[in-house]
Amino acid sequence: MHRFLCLPLLSMLYSPVLCAQSWTKHTITEGGHCNTALAIPINHDQRLDVIASFAGKVSLFLAPDWEQEIVLHRFAQPGAGCIHSTSLDVDGDGDMDWAGSLAGDHPFWLENPGWPTAAMGAWAARPMDEAITGVHCLLSADLDQDGQMEVIINNFEPAKGIANSIAWLKIPKEPRTARHWERHVFAPANAPGGNHYMGLADIDGDGWMEIGVGAKGQPFAHGNWFAYWQHPGQGLRTQPYQSWTKQMIAEDQIGATAVIGLDANQDGKTDWVAARGHGKGIVWFENPTWQSHPIDETILSPHSLTTADYNQDGLPDLASCGYTSQWVRLYEARGDGTFAVHQLDSGQESYDLRSVDMDGDGDVDLLNAGRATGNVLWYENPLIK
């Protein structure tokens, strides 16, 4: 493990709560280029375990020592890895399953056989949708509020599958034998330009979650924008094919990638925070005019973006890692729409950064899939000891 001082940038406000102590960096694996990692409970020991995809496989690492790599699934391509992943209880047996997709391939899910069988590897791989291609985001949510999670998923390939579209997939009645899930396209051919990581937020205050997304542009045409699709409301339960309304947040956003919802200025309205993960900078857009406000204008390729109340002051903070700048940064909310910027680490890449309580001590840590730095690691929040 390594300890890093959380250093405030000179132009920003110092925060004694977040920065008086160091965040500890714990390495889970250094097995190769990894674009996605998530934490879920596998062995029911009150600690979160980690599933990551890299080097032609999907692997499980058990907390807290991470010593044994348990291979759950192998791909035909030796060096391949999934671009993104999510977890949900697909088969309703009470444990969490895993879903992901290779870049350029179709989404699939791995059935968790339950503990202790789960530690023996070889989770059964089952299809989700054999038309959707080149998936760059899978997001679990109960969109129709029926008590069952769905998967929001994009089609990254503009000439294959459901081109330039985004859909939500409903779990079929017999997921172990079904060849495909129930697909509902909410962004029908109107999300061009390399649509990327998605976020959920109730923007209009009606109790239903909108879906935000960024489109990176190059090498795709008609990108460089952030937008969201407005939820059609309660009718989605009985008419899942209802149309969603596209609302543009901002255009001319070079390298637009990730978007998440939070109340940045504490005015009671949910705003959008967005990262230009194939460009530069993090910004927030104020509800309802979508006026832009900079958060970090210097970070390069902040492909990952996550939010939590890291210092437990009641305000939503942010964290990101720029894979070109190789900075891991935490953005501490002041409550007025400004954020104090703290550098947690350098020389570290990321494609997928998640806010989770990794050690079960009551504060929120960071789990990082380290992309080309060839590692998966987590940063321990020093707030509670």
mmCIF file with all atom_site columns, C-alpha atoms in Angstrom, residues 234-307:
data_model
loop_
_atom_site.group_PDB
_atom_site.id
_atom_site.type_symbol
_atom_site.label_atom_id
_atom_site.label_alt_id
_atom_site.label_comp_id
_atom_site.label_asym_id
_atom_site.label_entity_id
_atom_site.label_seq_id
_atom_site.pdbx_PDB_ins_code
_atom_site.Cartn_x
_atom_site.Cartn_y
_atom_site.Cartn_z
_atom_site.occupancy
_atom_site.B_iso_or_equiv
_atom_site.pdbx_formal_charge
_atom_site.auth_seq_id
_atom_site.auth_comp_id
_atom_site.auth_asym_id
_atom_site.auth_atom_id
_atom_site.pdbx_PDB_model_num
ATOM 1  C CA . GLN A 1 234 ? -45.623 6.545  -14.937 1.00 0.00 ? 234 GLN A CA 1
ATOM 2  C CA . GLY A 1 235 ? -46.937 5.276  -18.271 1.00 0.00 ? 235 GLY A CA 1
ATOM 3  C CA . LEU A 1 236 ? -43.593 3.574  -18.849 1.00 0.00 ? 236 LEU A CA 1
ATOM 4  C CA . ARG A 1 237 ? -44.759 0.723  -16.595 1.00 0.00 ? 237 ARG A CA 1
ATOM 5  C CA . THR A 1 238 ? -47.578 -0.316 -18.915 1.00 0.00 ? 238 THR A CA 1
ATOM 6  C CA . GLN A 1 239 ? -46.224 1.088  -22.172 1.00 0.00 ? 239 GLN A CA 1
ATOM 7  C CA . PRO A 1 240 ? -42.441 0.578  -22.083 1.00 0.00 ? 240 PRO A CA 1
ATOM 8  C CA . TYR A 1 241 ? -42.065 1.732  -25.680 1.00 0.00 ? 241 TYR A CA 1
ATOM 9  C CA . GLN A 1 242 ? -43.175 5.269  -24.855 1.00 0.00 ? 242 GLN A CA 1
ATOM 10 C CA . SER A 1 243 ? -40.980 7.942  -26.359 1.00 0.00 ? 243 SER A CA 1
ATOM 11 C CA . TRP A 1 244 ? -38.487 9.950  -24.330 1.00 0.00 ? 244 TRP A CA 1
ATOM 12 C CA . THR A 1 245 ? -37.830 13.596 -25.202 1.00 0.00 ? 245 THR A CA 1
ATOM 13 C CA . LYS A 1 246 ? -34.272 14.607 -26.050 1.00 0.00 ? 246 LYS A CA 1
ATOM 14 C CA . GLN A 1 247 ? -33.105 17.837 -24.389 1.00 0.00 ? 247 GLN A CA 1
ATOM 15 C CA . MET A 1 248 ? -29.794 19.392 -25.384 1.00 0.00 ? 248 MET A CA 1
ATOM 16 C CA . ILE A 1 249 ? -27.557 20.531 -22.517 1.00 0.00 ? 249 ILE A CA 1
ATOM 17 C CA . ALA A 1 250 ? -24.595 21.929 -24.467 1.00 0.00 ? 250 ALA A CA 1
ATOM 18 C CA . GLU A 1 251 ? -22.915 21.660 -27.853 1.00 0.00 ? 251 GLU A CA 1
ATOM 19 C CA . ASP A 1 252 ? -19.317 22.304 -28.945 1.00 0.00 ? 252 ASP A CA 1
ATOM 20 C CA . GLN A 1 253 ? -18.041 20.224 -26.031 1.00 0.00 ? 253 GLN A CA 1
ATOM 21 C CA . ILE A 1 254 ? -14.923 18.649 -27.509 1.00 0.00 ? 254 ILE A CA 1
ATOM 22 C CA . GLY A 1 255 ? -14.447 15.081 -26.281 1.00 0.00 ? 255 GLY A CA 1
ATOM 23 C CA . ALA A 1 256 ? -17.692 14.974 -24.247 1.00 0.00 ? 256 ALA A CA 1
ATOM 24 C CA . THR A 1 257 ? -17.894 11.752 -22.261 1.00 0.00 ? 257 THR A CA 1
ATOM 25 C CA . ALA A 1 258 ? -19.437 11.413 -18.806 1.00 0.00 ? 258 ALA A CA 1
ATOM 26 C CA . VAL A 1 259 ? -22.379 13.169 -17.148 1.00 0.00 ? 259 VAL A CA 1
ATOM 27 C CA . ILE A 1 260 ? -23.919 12.828 -13.674 1.00 0.00 ? 260 ILE A CA 1
ATOM 28 C CA . GLY A 1 261 ? -26.652 14.694 -11.824 1.00 0.00 ? 261 GLY A CA 1
ATOM 29 C CA . LEU A 1 262 ? -26.345 16.589 -8.520  1.00 0.00 ? 262 LEU A CA 1
ATOM 30 C CA . ASP A 1 263 ? -27.349 19.906 -6.964  1.00 0.00 ? 263 ASP A CA 1
ATOM 31 C CA . ALA A 1 264 ? -24.099 21.837 -7.398  1.00 0.00 ? 264 ALA A CA 1
ATOM 32 C CA . ASN A 1 265 ? -25.249 25.195 -5.979  1.00 0.00 ? 265 ASN A CA 1
ATOM 33 C CA . GLN A 1 266 ? -27.767 23.882 -3.406  1.00 0.00 ? 266 GLN A CA 1
ATOM 34 C CA . ASP A 1 267 ? -30.725 25.755 -4.889  1.00 0.00 ? 267 ASP A CA 1
ATOM 35 C CA . GLY A 1 268 ? -32.968 22.699 -4.763  1.00 0.00 ? 268 GLY A CA 1
ATOM 36 C CA . LYS A 1 269 ? -32.655 21.866 -8.470  1.00 0.00 ? 269 LYS A CA 1
ATOM 37 C CA . THR A 1 270 ? -30.603 19.022 -9.896  1.00 0.00 ? 270 THR A CA 1
ATOM 38 C CA . ASP A 1 271 ? -27.835 20.160 -12.248 1.00 0.00 ? 271 ASP A CA 1
ATOM 39 C CA . TRP A 1 272 ? -25.658 18.186 -14.645 1.00 0.00 ? 272 TRP A CA 1
ATOM 40 C CA . VAL A 1 273 ? -21.917 17.759 -14.027 1.00 0.00 ? 273 VAL A CA 1
ATOM 41 C CA . ALA A 1 274 ? -20.000 16.700 -17.105 1.00 0.00 ? 274 ALA A CA 1
ATOM 42 C CA . ALA A 1 275 ? -16.488 15.609 -18.066 1.00 0.00 ? 275 ALA A CA 1
ATOM 43 C CA . ARG A 1 276 ? -14.797 15.960 -21.430 1.00 0.00 ? 276 ARG A CA 1
ATOM 44 C CA . GLY A 1 277 ? -13.081 12.601 -21.108 1.00 0.00 ? 277 GLY A CA 1
ATOM 45 C CA . HIS A 1 278 ? -11.595 12.669 -24.593 1.00 0.00 ? 278 HIS A CA 1
ATOM 46 C CA . GLY A 1 279 ? -10.727 16.323 -24.296 1.00 0.00 ? 279 GLY A CA 1
ATOM 47 C CA . LYS A 1 280 ? -10.066 18.632 -21.343 1.00 0.00 ? 280 LYS A CA 1
ATOM 48 C CA . GLY A 1 281 ? -11.938 19.831 -18.310 1.00 0.00 ? 281 GLY A CA 1
ATOM 49 C CA . ILE A 1 282 ? -14.892 19.228 -15.990 1.00 0.00 ? 282 ILE A CA 1
ATOM 50 C CA . VAL A 1 283 ? -17.872 21.585 -15.927 1.00 0.00 ? 283 VAL A CA 1
ATOM 51 C CA . TRP A 1 284 ? -21.341 21.826 -14.425 1.00 0.00 ? 284 TRP A CA 1
ATOM 52 C CA . PHE A 1 285 ? -24.483 23.040 -16.174 1.00 0.00 ? 285 PHE A CA 1
ATOM 53 C CA . GLU A 1 286 ? -27.024 24.961 -14.110 1.00 0.00 ? 286 GLU A CA 1
ATOM 54 C CA . ASN A 1 287 ? -30.669 23.878 -14.128 1.00 0.00 ? 287 ASN A CA 1
ATOM 55 C CA . PRO A 1 288 ? -32.797 25.125 -15.918 1.00 0.00 ? 288 PRO A CA 1
ATOM 56 C CA . THR A 1 289 ? -30.842 27.377 -18.318 1.00 0.00 ? 289 THR A CA 1
ATOM 57 C CA . TRP A 1 290 ? -27.826 25.029 -18.558 1.00 0.00 ? 290 TRP A CA 1
ATOM 58 C CA . GLN A 1 291 ? -25.414 27.899 -18.127 1.00 0.00 ? 291 GLN A CA 1
ATOM 59 C CA . SER A 1 292 ? -21.946 26.387 -17.818 1.00 0.00 ? 292 SER A CA 1
ATOM 60 C CA . HIS A 1 293 ? -19.621 26.798 -14.825 1.00 0.00 ? 293 HIS A CA 1
ATOM 61 C CA . PRO A 1 294 ? -16.054 25.455 -14.813 1.00 0.00 ? 294 PRO A CA 1
ATOM 62 C CA . ILE A 1 295 ? -14.896 23.043 -12.110 1.00 0.00 ? 295 ILE A CA 1
ATOM 63 C CA . ASP A 1 296 ? -11.468 22.064 -13.458 1.00 0.00 ? 296 ASP A CA 1
ATOM 64 C CA . GLU A 1 297 ? -10.166 23.596 -16.687 1.00 0.00 ? 297 GLU A CA 1
ATOM 65 C CA . THR A 1 298 ? -6.755  21.883 -16.688 1.00 0.00 ? 298 THR A CA 1
ATOM 66 C CA . ILE A 1 299 ? -7.332  18.150 -16.223 1.00 0.00 ? 299 ILE A CA 1
ATOM 67 C CA . LEU A 1 300 ? -6.707  16.212 -19.455 1.00 0.00 ? 300 LEU A CA 1
ATOM 68 C CA . SER A 1 301 ? -8.929  13.271 -20.482 1.00 0.00 ? 301 SER A CA 1
ATOM 69 C CA . PRO A 1 302 ? -11.088 13.038 -17.330 1.00 0.00 ? 302 PRO A CA 1
ATOM 70 C CA . HIS A 1 303 ? -12.811 9.942  -18.684 1.00 0.00 ? 303 HIS A CA 1
ATOM 71 C CA . SER A 1 304 ? -14.006 8.830  -15.258 1.00 0.00 ? 304 SER A CA 1
ATOM 72 C CA . LEU A 1 305 ? -16.420 10.825 -13.110 1.00 0.00 ? 305 LEU A CA 1
ATOM 73 C CA . THR A 1 306 ? -18.084 9.891  -9.820  1.00 0.00 ? 306 THR A CA 1
ATOM 74 C CA . THR A 1 307 ? -19.843 11.596 -6.922  1.00 0.00 ? 307 THR A CA 1
#
